[in-house]
Coordinates of C-alpha atoms and ligand atoms in Angstrom, one line a residue:
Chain A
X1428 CA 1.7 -32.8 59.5
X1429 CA -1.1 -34.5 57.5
X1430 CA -4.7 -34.9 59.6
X1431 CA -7.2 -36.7 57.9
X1432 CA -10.8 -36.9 60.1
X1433 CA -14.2 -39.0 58.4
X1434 CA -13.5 -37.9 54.8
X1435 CA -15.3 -39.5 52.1
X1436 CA -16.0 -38.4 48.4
X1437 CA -18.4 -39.6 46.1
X1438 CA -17.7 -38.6 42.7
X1439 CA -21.0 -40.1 41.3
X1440 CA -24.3 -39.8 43.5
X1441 CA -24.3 -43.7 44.8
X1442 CA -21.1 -44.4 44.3
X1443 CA -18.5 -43.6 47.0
X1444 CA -14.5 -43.3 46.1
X1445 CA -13.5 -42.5 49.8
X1446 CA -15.7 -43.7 52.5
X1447 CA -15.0 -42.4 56.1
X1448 CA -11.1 -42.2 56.4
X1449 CA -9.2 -40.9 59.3
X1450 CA -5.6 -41.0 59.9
X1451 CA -2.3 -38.6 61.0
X1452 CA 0.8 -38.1 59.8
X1453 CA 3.6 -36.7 62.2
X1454 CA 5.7 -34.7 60.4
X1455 CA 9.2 -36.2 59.0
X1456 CA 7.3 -39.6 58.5
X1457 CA 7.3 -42.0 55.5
X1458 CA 4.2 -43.3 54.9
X1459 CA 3.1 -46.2 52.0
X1460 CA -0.5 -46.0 51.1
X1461 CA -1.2 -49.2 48.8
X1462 CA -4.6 -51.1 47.9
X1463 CA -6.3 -52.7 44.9
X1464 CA -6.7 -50.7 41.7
X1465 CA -9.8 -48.7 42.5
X1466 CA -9.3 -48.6 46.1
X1467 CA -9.3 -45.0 46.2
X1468 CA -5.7 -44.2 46.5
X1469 CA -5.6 -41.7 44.0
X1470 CA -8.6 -40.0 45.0
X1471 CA -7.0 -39.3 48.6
X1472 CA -4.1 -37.8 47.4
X1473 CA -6.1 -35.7 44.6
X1474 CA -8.4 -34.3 48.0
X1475 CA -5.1 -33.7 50.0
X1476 CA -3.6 -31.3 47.1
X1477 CA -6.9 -29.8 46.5
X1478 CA -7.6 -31.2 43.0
X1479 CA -10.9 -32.8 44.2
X1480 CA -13.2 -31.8 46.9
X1481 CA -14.0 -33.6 49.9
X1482 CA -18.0 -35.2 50.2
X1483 CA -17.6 -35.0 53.8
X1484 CA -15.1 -34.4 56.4
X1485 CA -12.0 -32.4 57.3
X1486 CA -8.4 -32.2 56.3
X1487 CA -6.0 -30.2 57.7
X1488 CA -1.7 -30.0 56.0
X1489 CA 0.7 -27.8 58.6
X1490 CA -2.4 -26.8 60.5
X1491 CA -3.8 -25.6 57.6
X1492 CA -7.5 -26.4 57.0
X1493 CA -7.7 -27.7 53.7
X1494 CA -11.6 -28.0 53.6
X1495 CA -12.4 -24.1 53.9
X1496 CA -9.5 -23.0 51.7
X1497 CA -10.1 -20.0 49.4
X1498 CA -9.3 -20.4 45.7
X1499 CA -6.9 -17.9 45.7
X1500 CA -4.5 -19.4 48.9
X1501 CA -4.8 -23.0 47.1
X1502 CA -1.9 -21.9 44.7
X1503 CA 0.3 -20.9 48.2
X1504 CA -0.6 -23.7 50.0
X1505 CA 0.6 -26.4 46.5
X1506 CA 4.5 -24.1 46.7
X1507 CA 5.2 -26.1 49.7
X1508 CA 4.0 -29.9 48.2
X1509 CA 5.8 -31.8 46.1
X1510 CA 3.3 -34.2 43.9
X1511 CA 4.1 -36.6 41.4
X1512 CA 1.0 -37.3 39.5
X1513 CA 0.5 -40.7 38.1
X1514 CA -0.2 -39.7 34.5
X1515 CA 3.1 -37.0 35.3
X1516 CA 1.0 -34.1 33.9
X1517 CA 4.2 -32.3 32.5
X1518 CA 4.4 -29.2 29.8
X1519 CA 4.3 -31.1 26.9
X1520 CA 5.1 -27.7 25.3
X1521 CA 8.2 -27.0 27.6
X1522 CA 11.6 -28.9 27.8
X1523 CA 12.7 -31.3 30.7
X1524 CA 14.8 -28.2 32.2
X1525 CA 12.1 -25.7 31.9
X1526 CA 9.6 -28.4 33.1
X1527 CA 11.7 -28.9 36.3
X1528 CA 12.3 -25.2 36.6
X1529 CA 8.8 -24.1 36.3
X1530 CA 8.1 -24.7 40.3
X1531 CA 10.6 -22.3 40.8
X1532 CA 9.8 -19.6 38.6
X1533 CA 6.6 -19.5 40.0
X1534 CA 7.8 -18.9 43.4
X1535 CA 10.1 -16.6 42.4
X1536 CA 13.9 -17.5 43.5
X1537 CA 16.6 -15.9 41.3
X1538 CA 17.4 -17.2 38.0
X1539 CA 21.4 -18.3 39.3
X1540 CA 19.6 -20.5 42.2
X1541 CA 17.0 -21.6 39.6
X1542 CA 19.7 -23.0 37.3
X1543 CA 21.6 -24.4 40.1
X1544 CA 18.8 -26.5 41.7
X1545 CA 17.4 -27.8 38.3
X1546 CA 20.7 -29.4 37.5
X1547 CA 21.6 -30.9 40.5
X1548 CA 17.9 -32.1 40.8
X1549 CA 18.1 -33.5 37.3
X1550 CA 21.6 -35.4 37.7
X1551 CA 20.1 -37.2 40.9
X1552 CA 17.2 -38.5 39.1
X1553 CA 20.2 -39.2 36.2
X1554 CA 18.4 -36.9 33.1
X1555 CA 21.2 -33.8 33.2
X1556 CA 21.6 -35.1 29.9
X1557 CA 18.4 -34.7 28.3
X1558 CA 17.5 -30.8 29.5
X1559 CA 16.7 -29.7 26.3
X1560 CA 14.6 -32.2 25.3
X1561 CA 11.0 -31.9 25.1
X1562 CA 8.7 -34.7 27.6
X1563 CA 7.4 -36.7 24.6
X1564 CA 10.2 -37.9 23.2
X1565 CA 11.3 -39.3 26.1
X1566 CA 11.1 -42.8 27.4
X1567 CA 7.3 -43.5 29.9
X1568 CA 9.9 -43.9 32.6
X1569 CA 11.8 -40.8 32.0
X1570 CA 9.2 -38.9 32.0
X1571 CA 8.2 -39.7 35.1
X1572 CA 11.8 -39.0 36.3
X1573 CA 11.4 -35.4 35.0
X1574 CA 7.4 -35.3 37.2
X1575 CA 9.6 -36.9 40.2
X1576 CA 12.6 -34.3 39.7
X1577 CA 10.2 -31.3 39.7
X1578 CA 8.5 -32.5 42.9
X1579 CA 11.3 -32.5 44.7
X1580 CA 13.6 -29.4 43.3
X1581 CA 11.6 -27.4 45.7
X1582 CA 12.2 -29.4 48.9
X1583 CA 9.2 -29.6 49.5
X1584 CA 7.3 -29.7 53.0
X1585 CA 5.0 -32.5 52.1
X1586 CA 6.2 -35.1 49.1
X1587 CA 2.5 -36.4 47.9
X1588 CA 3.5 -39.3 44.9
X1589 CA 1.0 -41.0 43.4
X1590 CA 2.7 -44.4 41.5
X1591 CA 6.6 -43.2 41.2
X1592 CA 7.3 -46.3 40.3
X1593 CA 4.7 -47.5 38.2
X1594 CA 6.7 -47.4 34.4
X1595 CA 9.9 -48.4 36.0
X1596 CA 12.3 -51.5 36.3
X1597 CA 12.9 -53.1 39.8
X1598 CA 16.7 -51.4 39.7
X1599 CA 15.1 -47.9 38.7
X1600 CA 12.3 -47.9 41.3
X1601 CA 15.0 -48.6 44.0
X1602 CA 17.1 -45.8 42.6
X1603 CA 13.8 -43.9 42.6
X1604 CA 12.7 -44.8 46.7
X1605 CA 16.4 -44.0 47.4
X1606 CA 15.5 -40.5 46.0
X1607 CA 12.6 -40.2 48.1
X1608 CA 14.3 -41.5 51.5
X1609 CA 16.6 -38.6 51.0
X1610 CA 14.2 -36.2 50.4
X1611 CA 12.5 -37.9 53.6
X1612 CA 15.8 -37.3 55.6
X1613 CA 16.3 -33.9 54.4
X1614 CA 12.9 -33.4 56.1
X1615 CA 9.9 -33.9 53.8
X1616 CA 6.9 -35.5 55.2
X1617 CA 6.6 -38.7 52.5
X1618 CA 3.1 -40.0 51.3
X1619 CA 3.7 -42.3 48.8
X1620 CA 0.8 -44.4 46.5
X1621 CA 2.0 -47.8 45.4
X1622 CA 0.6 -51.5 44.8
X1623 CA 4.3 -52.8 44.7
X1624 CA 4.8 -55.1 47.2
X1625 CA 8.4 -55.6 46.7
X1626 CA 9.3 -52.5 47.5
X1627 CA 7.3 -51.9 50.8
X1628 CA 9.0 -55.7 52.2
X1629 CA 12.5 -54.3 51.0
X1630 CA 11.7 -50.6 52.8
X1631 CA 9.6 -51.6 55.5
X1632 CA 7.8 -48.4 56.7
X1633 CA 4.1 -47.3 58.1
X1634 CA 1.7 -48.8 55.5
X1635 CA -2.1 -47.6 55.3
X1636 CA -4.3 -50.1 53.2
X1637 CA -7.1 -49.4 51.7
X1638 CA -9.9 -51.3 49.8
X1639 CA -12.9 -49.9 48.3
X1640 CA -12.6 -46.6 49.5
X1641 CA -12.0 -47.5 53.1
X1642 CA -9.1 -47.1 55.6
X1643 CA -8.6 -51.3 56.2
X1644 CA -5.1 -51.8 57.6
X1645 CA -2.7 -49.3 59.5
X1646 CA 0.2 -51.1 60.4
X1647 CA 4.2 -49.8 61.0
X1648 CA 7.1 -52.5 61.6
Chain B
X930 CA 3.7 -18.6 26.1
X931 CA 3.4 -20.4 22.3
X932 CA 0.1 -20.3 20.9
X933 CA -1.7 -21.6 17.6
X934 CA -0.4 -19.6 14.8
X935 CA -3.8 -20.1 13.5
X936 CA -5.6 -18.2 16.2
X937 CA -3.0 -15.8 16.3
X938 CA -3.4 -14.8 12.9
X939 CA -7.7 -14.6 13.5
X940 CA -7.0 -12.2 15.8
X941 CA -5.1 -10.0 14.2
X942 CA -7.1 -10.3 11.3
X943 CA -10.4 -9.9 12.9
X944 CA -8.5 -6.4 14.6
X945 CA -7.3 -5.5 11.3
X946 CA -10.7 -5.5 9.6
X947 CA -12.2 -4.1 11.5
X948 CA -9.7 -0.9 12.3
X949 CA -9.6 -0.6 8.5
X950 CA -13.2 0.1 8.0
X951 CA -13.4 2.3 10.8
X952 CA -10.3 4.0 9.2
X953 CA -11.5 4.5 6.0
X954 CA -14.7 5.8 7.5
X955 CA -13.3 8.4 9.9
X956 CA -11.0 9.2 6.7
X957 CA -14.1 9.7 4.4
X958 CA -15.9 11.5 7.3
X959 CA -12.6 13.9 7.6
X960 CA -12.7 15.0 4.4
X961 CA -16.1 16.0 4.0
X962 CA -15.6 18.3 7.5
X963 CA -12.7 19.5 5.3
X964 CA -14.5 20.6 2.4
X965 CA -17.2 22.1 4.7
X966 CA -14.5 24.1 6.4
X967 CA -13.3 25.3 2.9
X968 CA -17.0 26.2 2.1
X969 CA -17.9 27.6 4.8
X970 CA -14.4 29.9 4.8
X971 CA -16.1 31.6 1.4
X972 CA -19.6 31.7 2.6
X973 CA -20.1 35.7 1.7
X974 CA -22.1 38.3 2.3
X975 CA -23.4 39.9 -1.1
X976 CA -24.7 43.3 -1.6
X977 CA -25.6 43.7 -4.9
X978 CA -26.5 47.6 -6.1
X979 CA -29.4 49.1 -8.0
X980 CA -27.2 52.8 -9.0
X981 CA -23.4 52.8 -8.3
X982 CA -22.8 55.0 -5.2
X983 CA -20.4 58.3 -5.0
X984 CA -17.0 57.6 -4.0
X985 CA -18.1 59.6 -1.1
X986 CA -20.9 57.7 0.1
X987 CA -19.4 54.3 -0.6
X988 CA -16.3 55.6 2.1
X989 CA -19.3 55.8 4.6
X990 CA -21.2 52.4 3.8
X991 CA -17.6 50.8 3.7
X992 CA -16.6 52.3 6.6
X993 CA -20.0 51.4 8.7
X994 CA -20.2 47.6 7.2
X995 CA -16.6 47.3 8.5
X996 CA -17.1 48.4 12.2
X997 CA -19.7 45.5 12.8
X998 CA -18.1 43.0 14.6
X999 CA -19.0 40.0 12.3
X1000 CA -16.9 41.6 8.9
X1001 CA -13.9 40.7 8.7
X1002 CA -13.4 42.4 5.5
X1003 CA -15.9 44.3 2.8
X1004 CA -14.7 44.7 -1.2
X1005 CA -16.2 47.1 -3.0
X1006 CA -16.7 45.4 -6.9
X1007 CA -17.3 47.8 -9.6
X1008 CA -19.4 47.4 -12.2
X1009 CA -16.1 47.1 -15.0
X1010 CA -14.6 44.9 -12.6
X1011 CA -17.5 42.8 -12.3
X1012 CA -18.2 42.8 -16.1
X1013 CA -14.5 41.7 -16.6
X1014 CA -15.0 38.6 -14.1
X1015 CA -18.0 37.7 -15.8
X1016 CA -15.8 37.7 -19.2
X1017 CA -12.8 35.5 -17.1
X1018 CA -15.4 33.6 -16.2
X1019 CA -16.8 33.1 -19.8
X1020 CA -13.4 32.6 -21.6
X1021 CA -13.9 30.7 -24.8
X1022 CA -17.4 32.0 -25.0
X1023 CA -16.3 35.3 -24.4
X1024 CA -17.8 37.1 -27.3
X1025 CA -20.8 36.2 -26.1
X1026 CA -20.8 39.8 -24.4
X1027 CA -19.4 41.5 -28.1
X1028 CA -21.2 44.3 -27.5
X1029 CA -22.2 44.5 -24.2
X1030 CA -21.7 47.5 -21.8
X1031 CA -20.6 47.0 -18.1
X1032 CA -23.4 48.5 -16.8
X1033 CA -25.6 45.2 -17.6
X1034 CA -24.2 44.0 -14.6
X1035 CA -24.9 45.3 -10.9
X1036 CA -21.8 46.9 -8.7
X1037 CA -21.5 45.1 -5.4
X1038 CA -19.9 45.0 -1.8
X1039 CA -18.8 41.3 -1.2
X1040 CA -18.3 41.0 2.6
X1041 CA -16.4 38.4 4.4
X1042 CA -17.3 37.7 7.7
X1043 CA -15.2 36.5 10.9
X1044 CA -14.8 33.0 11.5
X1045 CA -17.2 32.7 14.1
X1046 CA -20.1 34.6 12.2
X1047 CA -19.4 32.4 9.6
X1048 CA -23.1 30.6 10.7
X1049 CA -26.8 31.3 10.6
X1050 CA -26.8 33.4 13.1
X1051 CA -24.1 35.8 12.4
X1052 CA -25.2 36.2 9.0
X1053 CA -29.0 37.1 10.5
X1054 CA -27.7 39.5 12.4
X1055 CA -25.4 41.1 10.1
X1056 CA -28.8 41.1 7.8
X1057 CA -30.8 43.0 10.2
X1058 CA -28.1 46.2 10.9
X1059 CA -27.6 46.3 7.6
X1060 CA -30.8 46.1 6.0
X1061 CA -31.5 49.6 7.7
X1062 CA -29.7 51.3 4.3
X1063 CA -32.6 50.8 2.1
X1064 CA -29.1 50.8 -0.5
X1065 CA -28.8 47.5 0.8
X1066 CA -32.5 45.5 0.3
X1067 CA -30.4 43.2 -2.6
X1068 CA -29.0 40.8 0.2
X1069 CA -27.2 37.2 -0.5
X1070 CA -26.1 35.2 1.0
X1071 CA -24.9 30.9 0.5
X1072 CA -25.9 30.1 4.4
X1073 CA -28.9 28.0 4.4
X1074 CA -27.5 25.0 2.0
X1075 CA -24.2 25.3 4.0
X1076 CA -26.3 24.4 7.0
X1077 CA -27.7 21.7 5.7
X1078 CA -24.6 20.7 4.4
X1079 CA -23.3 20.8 7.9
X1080 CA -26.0 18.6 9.6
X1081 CA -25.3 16.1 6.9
X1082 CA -22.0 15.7 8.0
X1083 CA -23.4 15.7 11.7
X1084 CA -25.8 13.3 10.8
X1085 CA -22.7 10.7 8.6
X1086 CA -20.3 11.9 12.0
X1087 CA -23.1 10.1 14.5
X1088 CA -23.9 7.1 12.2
X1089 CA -19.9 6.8 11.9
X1090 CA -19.9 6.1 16.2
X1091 CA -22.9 3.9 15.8
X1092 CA -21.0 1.9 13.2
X1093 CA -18.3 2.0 15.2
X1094 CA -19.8 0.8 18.5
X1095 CA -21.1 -2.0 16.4
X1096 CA -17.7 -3.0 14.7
X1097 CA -16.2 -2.8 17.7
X1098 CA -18.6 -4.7 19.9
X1099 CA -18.7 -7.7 17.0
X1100 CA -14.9 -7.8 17.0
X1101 CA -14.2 -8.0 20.5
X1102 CA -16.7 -10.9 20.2
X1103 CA -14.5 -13.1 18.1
X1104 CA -11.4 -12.0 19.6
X1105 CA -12.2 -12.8 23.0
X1106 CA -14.1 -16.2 21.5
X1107 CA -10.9 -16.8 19.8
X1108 CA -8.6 -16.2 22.6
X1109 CA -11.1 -18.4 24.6
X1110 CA -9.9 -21.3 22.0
X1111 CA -6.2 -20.6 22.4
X1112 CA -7.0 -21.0 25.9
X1113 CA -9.2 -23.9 25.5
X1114 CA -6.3 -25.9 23.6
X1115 CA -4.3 -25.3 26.3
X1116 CA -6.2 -26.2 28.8
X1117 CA -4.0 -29.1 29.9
X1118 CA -1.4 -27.1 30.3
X1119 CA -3.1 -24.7 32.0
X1120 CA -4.0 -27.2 34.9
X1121 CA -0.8 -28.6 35.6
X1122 CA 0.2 -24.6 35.8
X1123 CA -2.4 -24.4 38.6
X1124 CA -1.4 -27.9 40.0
X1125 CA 1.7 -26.8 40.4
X1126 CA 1.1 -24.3 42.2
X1127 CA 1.0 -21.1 39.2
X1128 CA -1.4 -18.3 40.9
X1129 CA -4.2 -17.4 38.1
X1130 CA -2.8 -14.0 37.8
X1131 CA 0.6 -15.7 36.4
X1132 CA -1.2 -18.6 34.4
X1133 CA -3.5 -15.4 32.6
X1134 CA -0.8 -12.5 32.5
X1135 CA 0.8 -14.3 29.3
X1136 CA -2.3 -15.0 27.5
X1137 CA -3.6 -11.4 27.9
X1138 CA 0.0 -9.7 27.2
X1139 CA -0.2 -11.7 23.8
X1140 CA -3.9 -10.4 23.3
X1141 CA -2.3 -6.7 23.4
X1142 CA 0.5 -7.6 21.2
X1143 CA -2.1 -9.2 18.8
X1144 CA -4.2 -6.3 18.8
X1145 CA -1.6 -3.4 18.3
X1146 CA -0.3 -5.4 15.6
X1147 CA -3.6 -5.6 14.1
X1148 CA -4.2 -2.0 14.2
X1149 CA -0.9 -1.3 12.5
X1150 CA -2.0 -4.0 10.0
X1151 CA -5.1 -1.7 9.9
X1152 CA -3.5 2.0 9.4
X1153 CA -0.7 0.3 6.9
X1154 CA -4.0 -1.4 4.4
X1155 CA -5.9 2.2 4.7
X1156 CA -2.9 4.3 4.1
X1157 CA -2.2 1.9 0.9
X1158 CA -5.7 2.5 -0.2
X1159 CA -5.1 6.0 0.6
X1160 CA -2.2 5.8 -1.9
X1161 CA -4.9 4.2 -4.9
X1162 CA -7.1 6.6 -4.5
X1163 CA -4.6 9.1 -4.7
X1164 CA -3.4 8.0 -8.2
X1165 CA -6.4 7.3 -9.4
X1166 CA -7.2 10.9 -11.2
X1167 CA -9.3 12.2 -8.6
X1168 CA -7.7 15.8 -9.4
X1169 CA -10.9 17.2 -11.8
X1170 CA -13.2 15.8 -9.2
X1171 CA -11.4 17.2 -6.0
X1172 CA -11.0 20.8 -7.0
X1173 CA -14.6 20.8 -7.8
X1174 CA -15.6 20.3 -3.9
X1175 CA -13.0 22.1 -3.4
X1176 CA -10.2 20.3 -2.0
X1177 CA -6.7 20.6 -2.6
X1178 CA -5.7 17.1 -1.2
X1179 CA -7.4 14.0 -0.2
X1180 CA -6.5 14.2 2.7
X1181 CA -5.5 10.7 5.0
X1182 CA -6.1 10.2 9.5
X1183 CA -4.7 12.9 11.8
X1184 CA -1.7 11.8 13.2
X1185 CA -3.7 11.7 16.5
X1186 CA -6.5 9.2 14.5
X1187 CA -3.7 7.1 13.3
X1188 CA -2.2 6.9 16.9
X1189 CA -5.6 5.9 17.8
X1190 CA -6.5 3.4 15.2
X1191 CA -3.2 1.5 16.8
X1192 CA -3.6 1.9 20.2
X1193 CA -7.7 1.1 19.6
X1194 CA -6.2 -2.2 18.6
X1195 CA -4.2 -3.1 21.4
X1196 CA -7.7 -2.2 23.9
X1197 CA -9.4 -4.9 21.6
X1198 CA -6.6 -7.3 22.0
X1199 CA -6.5 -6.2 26.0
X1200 CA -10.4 -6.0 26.5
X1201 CA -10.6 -9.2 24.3
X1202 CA -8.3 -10.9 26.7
X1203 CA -9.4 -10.1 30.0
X1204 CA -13.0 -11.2 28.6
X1205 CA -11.6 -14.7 27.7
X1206 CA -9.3 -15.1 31.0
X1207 CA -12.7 -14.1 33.0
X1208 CA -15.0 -16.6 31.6
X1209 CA -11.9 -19.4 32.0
X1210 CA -12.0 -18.0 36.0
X1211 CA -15.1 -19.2 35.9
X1212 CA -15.3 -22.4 34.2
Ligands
ATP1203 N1 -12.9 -38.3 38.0 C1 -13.6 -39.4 38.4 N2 -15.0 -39.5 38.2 C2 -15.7 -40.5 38.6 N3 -15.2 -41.6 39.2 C3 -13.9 -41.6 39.5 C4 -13.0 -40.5 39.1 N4 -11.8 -40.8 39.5 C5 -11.8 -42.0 40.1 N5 -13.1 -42.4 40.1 C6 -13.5 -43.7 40.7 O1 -13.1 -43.7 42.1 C7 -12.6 -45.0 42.4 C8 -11.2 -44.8 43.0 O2 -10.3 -44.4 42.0 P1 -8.8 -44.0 42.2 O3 -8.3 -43.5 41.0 O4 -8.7 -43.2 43.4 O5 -8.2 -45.5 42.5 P2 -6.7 -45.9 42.7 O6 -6.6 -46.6 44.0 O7 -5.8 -44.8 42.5 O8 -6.5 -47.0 41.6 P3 -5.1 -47.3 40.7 O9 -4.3 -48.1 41.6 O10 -5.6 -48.1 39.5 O11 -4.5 -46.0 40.4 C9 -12.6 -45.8 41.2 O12 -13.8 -46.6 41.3 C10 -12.8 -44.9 40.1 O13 -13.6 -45.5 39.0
MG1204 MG1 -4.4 -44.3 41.2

């Protein structure tokens, strides 16, 4: 599902944030990508939903080349991820339901399946009772509830999450992985950024390690 | 979408400024054509006569002015009737002519020509038939200031497009600058649209759809301020001063101008728009 062959990106001239990586993901896998802060973790995830682009090398998500991908077929190719950003990136302007529903909108299902998915996606991350509430007055870790609920509302192919867990308690985050194991057994290929430790020993999984910038450990249990 | 109301209302005032000087400019352009059209409309042909003629051979001179295809009518004016429009004309100082016989002013043949004669050339030509009656040598005729008249209000009609072109150009600067800041403050927003997965056509449609709605309101802004000013100078007494160029009525935009004056402002808003949303394609 996700093919990853000798990227590297340098954001500054001399300084590299990726150095050389390669890796595959089959598809249906649940994959931890963890490291120091720094390490570059962010930085692959922002090259695999075409934030950033690559230095050097190629990337390809459902045989689709990601490193020769025209502007306009960048917005197709994001429908079918889910990301959770690690600063959330919500519409500060728009409520929790419209936040959630905006994916949606945009790829046009009907208003009835629209309001149907939002709720039910909202009362499994347990906000259906903040809808109408807009993201800033809402709690760091509800927030990123409402960037975690709009990720997955649109089942997507590949679940890209950068920090889910970062704001939350130990009894949240495991409410928050159980979230993304069932979006992993409903099918979504699962990349998922974290430095918690705790969580990776109590969901043992595929872990890829990295350290400045390069691919250092790939290990599954 | 919600956007500033500050940079809302710049828009719309920067539309409505601008609309309103073009308006009272086409307006003041209008009614100068107007009065030219009423001017022109009297623009006569004057015979004046050394001896009265016959009844006889004033049958055949009106009879041969009115088959050339440029008169659309010919008035014979006696020299009574003449005398007694000279005393109309007089009235309070009427006894100046105590005295006086008609015969100290000429008879006459006033001849009105067609519409389309009503010019230069139709009047030449009219001259040059007519001036074969040696009767006929005293020959008047109001065209030449008309013309110039005219060109004036040729010359005011292409300075008007020019001024136009330049109001136009300089507001559809600061709209689409101004738009460009509505868009800037939202950039944020703007990228997690894209992030998302929002095509640009859906991120920009809102931002240009507002631009329109900005602009047609502006140009209503613009027809409601001129028609008020309209309205002033209209109540200010203007009626001595009117009737002396010879208009009835000020008169305000065609219905067709006003139409245009609106929908002008929704193409700034719309032109505006797309200007902004092309350089943020870009950036
Ligand atoms: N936009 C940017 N411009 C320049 N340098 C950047 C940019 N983003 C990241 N970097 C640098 O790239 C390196 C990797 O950053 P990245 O955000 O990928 O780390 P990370 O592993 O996600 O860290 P964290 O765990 O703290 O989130 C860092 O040295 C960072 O300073
Ligand atoms: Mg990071």
């Amino acid at each position: 599902m996700i093919q990853v062959f000798n990227l590297s990106k340098s954001y500054a001239r001399d300084s590299a944030a990726i150095t050389d990586i390669t890796f595959k993901i089959a598809k249906g896998d649940f994959v931890y990508l963890t490291g120091p802060s720094g390490a570059g973790k962010s930085t692959l995830l922002k090259l695999l939903y075409c934030a950033e682009q690559p230095s050097r090398g190629q990337m390809l998500i459902n045989g689709l080349n990601l490193t020769r991908i025209s502007p306009g077929r960048i917005a197709r190719f994001r429908r079918v991820l889910g990301v959770v950003f690690q600063d959330f990136k919500l519409l500060n302007s728009r409520s929790v339901y419209e936040n959630v529903a905006f994916p949606l909108e945009i790829q046009g299902r009907r208003s009835v399946e629209i309001r149907q998915k939002v709720y039910q996606t909202l009362k499994v991350v347990g906000l259906e009772h903040r809808l109408n509430r807009l993201p800033l007055e809402l709690s760091g870790g509800e927030q990123q509830r409402v960037a975690i609920a709009r990720a997955l509302v649109v089942d997507p192919l590949v679940l890209l999450a950068d920090e889910p867990t970062g704001n939350l308690d130990p009894e949240k985050s495991e409410q928050i992985i159980e979230l993304f194991r069932g979006a992993n057994a409903r099918g979504s290929t699962v990349l998922l950024a974290t430095h918690d430790r705790e969580i990776i020993r109590r969901h043992p999984r595929r872990v890829l390690t990295l350290e400045g910038g390069r691919l250092v450990d790939d290990r599954s249990p | 979408m919600r956007q500033s109301p500050f940079l809302s209302v710049a828009t719309i005032t920067t539309v409505a400024v601008a609309l309103t000087l073009m308006a009272i400019f086409g307006a003041f352009v209008g009614n100068l054509q107007e009065m030219a059209r009423r001017w022109s409309r009297d623009v006569q042909v004057v015979i004046y006569l050394d001896q009265p003629p016959g009844q006889k051979t004033l049958r055949t001179w009106l009879d041969h002015i009115e088959r050339q295809p440029e008169v659309e009518r010919v008035t014979f004016v006696s020299q009574p009737e003449a005398f007694n429009r000279f005393r109309q004309r007089l009235g309070d100082d009427a006894d100046l002519l105590a005295g006086m016989t008609p015969d100290i002013l000429p008879a006459s043949l006033e001849i009105r020509l067609q519409e389309d004669f009503r010019n230069r050339q139709g009047v030449a030509t009219l001259a040059n038939t007519l001036r074969s009656n040696p009767a006929f040598a005293d020959m008047r005729h109001g065209q030449d200031w008309l013309e110039r008249f005219e060109s004036v209000i040729r010359l005011l009609r292409a300075s008007s497009v020019v001024l136009g072109g330049v109001l136009l150009f300089a507001s559809l600067f600061v709209v689409a600058n101004t738009i460009r800041l509505t868009l800037y403050a939202r950039r944020d927003e703007i990228e997690v649209m894209a992030l998302v997965g929002a095509t640009p056509f859906f991120i920009r449609v809102p931002f240009v759809l507002e631009g329109i709605m900005q602009g047609v309101i502006g140009g209503g802004v613009a027809l409601t301020s001129s028609y008020l000013l309209y309205r002033a100078a209209l109540s200010q007494d203007m009626a001595v001063w009117l009737r002396a160029t010879g208009l009835e009525q000020l008169l305000f935009l065609s219905p067709s101008a006003q139409v245009l004056i609106v929908v002008g402002g929704g193409a700034l808003g719309l032109a505006g728009s797309l200007i902004a949303v092309f350089r943020l394609g870009r950036a």
